[in-house]
XYZ file of N, CA and C in Angstrom:
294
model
N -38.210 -0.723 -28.887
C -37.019 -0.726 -29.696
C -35.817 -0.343 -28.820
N -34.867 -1.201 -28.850
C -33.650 -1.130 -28.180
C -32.980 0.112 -28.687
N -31.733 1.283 -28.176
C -31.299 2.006 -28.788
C -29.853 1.616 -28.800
N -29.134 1.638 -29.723
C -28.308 1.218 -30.124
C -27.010 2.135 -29.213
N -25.529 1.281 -28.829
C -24.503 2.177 -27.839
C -23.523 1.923 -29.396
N -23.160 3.094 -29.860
C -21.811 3.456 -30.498
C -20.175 3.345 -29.373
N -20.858 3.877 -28.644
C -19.644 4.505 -27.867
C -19.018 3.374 -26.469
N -17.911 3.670 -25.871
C -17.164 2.933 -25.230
C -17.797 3.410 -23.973
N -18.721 2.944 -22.765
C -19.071 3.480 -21.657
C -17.823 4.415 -21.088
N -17.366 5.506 -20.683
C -16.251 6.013 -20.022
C -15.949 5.417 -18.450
N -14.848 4.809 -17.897
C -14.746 5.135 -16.427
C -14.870 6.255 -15.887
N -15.096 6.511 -14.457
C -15.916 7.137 -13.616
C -14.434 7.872 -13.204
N -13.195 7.111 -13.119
C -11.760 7.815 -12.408
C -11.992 9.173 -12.914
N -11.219 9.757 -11.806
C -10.765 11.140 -12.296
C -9.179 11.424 -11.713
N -8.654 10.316 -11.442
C -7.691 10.104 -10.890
C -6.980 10.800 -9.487
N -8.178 10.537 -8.703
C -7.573 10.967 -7.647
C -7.972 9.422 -6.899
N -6.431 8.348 -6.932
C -6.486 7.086 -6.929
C -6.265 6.572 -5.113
N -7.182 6.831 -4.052
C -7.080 6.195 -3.039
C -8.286 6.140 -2.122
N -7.599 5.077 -1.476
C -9.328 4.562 -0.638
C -9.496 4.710 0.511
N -11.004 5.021 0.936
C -10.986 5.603 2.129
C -11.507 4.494 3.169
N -11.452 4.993 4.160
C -11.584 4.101 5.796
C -12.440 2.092 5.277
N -13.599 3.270 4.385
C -14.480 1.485 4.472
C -14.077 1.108 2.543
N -13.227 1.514 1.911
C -12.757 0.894 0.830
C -12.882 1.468 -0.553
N -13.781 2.590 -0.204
C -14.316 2.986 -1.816
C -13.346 4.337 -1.916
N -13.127 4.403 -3.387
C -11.945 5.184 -4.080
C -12.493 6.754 -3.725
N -11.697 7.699 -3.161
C -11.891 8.892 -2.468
C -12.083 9.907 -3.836
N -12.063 9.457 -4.990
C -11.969 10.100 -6.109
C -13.601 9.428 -6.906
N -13.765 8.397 -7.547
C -14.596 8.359 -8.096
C -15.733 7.432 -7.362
N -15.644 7.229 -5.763
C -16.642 6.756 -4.878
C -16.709 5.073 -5.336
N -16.048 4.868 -6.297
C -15.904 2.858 -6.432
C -15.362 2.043 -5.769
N -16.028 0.640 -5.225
C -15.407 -0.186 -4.139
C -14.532 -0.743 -5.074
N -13.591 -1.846 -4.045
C -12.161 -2.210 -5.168
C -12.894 -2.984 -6.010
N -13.850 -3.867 -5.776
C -14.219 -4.464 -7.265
C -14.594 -3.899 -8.473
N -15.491 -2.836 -8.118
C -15.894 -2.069 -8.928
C -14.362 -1.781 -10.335
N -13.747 -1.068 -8.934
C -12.360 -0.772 -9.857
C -11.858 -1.632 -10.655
N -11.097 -2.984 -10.028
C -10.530 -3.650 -10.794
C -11.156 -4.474 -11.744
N -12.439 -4.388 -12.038
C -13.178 -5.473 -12.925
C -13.973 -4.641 -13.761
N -13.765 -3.323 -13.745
C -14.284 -2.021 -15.030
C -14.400 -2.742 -16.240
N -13.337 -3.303 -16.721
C -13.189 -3.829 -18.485
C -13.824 -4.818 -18.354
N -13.838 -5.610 -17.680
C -14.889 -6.848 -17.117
C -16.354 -6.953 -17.487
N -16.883 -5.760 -17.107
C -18.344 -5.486 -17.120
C -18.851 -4.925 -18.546
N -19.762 -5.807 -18.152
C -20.927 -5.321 -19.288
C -21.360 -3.986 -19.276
N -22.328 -3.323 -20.290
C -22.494 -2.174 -20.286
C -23.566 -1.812 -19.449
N -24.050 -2.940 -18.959
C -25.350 -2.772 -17.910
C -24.798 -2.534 -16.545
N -23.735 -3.124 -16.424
C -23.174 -3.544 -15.046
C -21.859 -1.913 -14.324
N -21.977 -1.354 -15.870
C -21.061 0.034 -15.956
C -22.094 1.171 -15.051
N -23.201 0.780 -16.357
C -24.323 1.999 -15.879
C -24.821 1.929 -14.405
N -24.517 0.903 -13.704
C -25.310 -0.065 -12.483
C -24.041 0.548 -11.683
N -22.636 0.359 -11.849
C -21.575 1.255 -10.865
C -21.556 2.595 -10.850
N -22.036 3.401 -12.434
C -21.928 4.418 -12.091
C -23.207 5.208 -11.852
N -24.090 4.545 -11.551
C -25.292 4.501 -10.860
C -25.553 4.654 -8.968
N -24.696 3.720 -8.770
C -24.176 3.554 -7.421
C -23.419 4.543 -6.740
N -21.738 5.217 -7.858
C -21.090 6.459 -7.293
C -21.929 7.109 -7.405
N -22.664 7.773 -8.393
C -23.513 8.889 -7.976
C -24.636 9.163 -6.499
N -25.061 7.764 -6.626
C -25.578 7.829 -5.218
C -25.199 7.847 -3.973
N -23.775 7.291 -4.094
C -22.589 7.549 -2.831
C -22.170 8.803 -2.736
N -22.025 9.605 -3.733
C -21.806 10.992 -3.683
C -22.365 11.651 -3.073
N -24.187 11.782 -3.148
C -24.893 12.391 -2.929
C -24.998 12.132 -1.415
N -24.824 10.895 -0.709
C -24.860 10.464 0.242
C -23.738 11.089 1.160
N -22.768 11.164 0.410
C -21.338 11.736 1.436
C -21.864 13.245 1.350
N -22.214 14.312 0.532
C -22.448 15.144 0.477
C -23.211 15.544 1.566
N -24.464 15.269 1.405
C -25.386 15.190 2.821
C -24.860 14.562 3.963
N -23.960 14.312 4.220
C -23.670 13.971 5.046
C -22.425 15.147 5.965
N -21.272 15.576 4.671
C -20.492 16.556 5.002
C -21.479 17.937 5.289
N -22.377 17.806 4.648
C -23.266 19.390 5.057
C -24.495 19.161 6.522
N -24.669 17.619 7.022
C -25.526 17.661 7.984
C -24.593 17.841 9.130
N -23.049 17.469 9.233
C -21.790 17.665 9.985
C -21.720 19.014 9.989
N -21.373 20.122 8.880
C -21.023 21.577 8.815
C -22.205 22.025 9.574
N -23.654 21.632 9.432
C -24.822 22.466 10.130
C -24.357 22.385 11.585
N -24.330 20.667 12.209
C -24.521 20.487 13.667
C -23.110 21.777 14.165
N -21.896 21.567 13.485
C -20.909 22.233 13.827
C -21.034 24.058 13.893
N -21.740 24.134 13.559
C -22.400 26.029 13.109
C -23.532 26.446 14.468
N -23.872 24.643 14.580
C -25.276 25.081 15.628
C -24.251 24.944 16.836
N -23.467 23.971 17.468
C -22.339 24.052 18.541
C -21.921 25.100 18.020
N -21.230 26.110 17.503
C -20.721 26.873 17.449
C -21.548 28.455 18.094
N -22.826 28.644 17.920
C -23.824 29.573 17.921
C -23.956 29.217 19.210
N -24.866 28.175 19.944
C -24.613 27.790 21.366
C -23.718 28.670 21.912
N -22.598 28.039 21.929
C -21.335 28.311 22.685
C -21.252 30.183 22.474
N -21.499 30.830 21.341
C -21.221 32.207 21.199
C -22.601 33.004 21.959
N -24.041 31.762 22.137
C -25.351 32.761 22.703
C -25.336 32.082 24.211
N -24.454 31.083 24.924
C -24.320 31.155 26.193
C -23.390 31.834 27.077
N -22.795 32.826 26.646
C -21.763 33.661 26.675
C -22.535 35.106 26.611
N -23.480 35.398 25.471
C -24.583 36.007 25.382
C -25.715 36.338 26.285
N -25.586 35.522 27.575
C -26.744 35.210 28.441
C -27.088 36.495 29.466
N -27.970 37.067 28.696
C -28.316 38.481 29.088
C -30.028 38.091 30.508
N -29.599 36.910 30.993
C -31.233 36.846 32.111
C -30.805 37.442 32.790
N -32.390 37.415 33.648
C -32.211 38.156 34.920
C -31.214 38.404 35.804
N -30.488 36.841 35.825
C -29.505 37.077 37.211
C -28.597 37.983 36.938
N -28.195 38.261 35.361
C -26.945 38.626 34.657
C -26.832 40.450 34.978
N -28.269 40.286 34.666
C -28.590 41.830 34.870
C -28.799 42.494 36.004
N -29.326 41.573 37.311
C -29.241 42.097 38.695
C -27.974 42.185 38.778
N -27.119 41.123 39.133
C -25.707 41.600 39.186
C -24.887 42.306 38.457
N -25.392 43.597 37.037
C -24.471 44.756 37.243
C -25.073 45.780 37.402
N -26.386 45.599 37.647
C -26.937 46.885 37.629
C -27.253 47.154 39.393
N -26.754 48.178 40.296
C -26.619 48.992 40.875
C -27.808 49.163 41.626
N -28.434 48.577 43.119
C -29.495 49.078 43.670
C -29.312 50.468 44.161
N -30.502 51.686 43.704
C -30.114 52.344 44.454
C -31.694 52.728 45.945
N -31.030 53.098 46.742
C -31.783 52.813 48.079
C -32.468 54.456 48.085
């Protein structure tokens, strides 16, 4: 049994209206077609875009947090090679005495 739609599918905007490097809206993750052909689409073809931003989301997400890790791990590097407590570090301040 089919379930019946009362309601008007909502767009995905939240109006933050511009596009980034490869085309999709920096606000609700939709390519320009997506955008301009919203009223266009069927209710299958709604659920099917906003099917898609969600998965672009999740995708940029993991992506901004696999960037913040590498940047934390260069960062730790750089603060534990500075850190470099070996041998040589330690012959040269510590003092032979004869």
């Amino acid at each position: 049994m089919e379930q019946l739609e009362f309601f008007e599918i909502p767009s995905p905007c939240i109006g933050v209206c511009q596009s980034d490097a490869r085309g999709y809206c920096m606000g609700c993750l939709r390519n320009r077609n997506e955008r301009f052909n919203w009223l266009e689409f069927s209710d299958a073809q709604k659920y099917d875009v906003i099917r898609l931003c969600k998965q672009r989301k999740r995708r940029r997400q993991l992506a901004f947090l696999k960037a913040k890790k590498a940047q934390l791990q260069d960062e730790r590097s750089k603060i534990n090679s500075n850190l470099d407590f070996g041998e040589e570090a330690l012959e040269a301040d510590v003092p032979v005495k004869d």
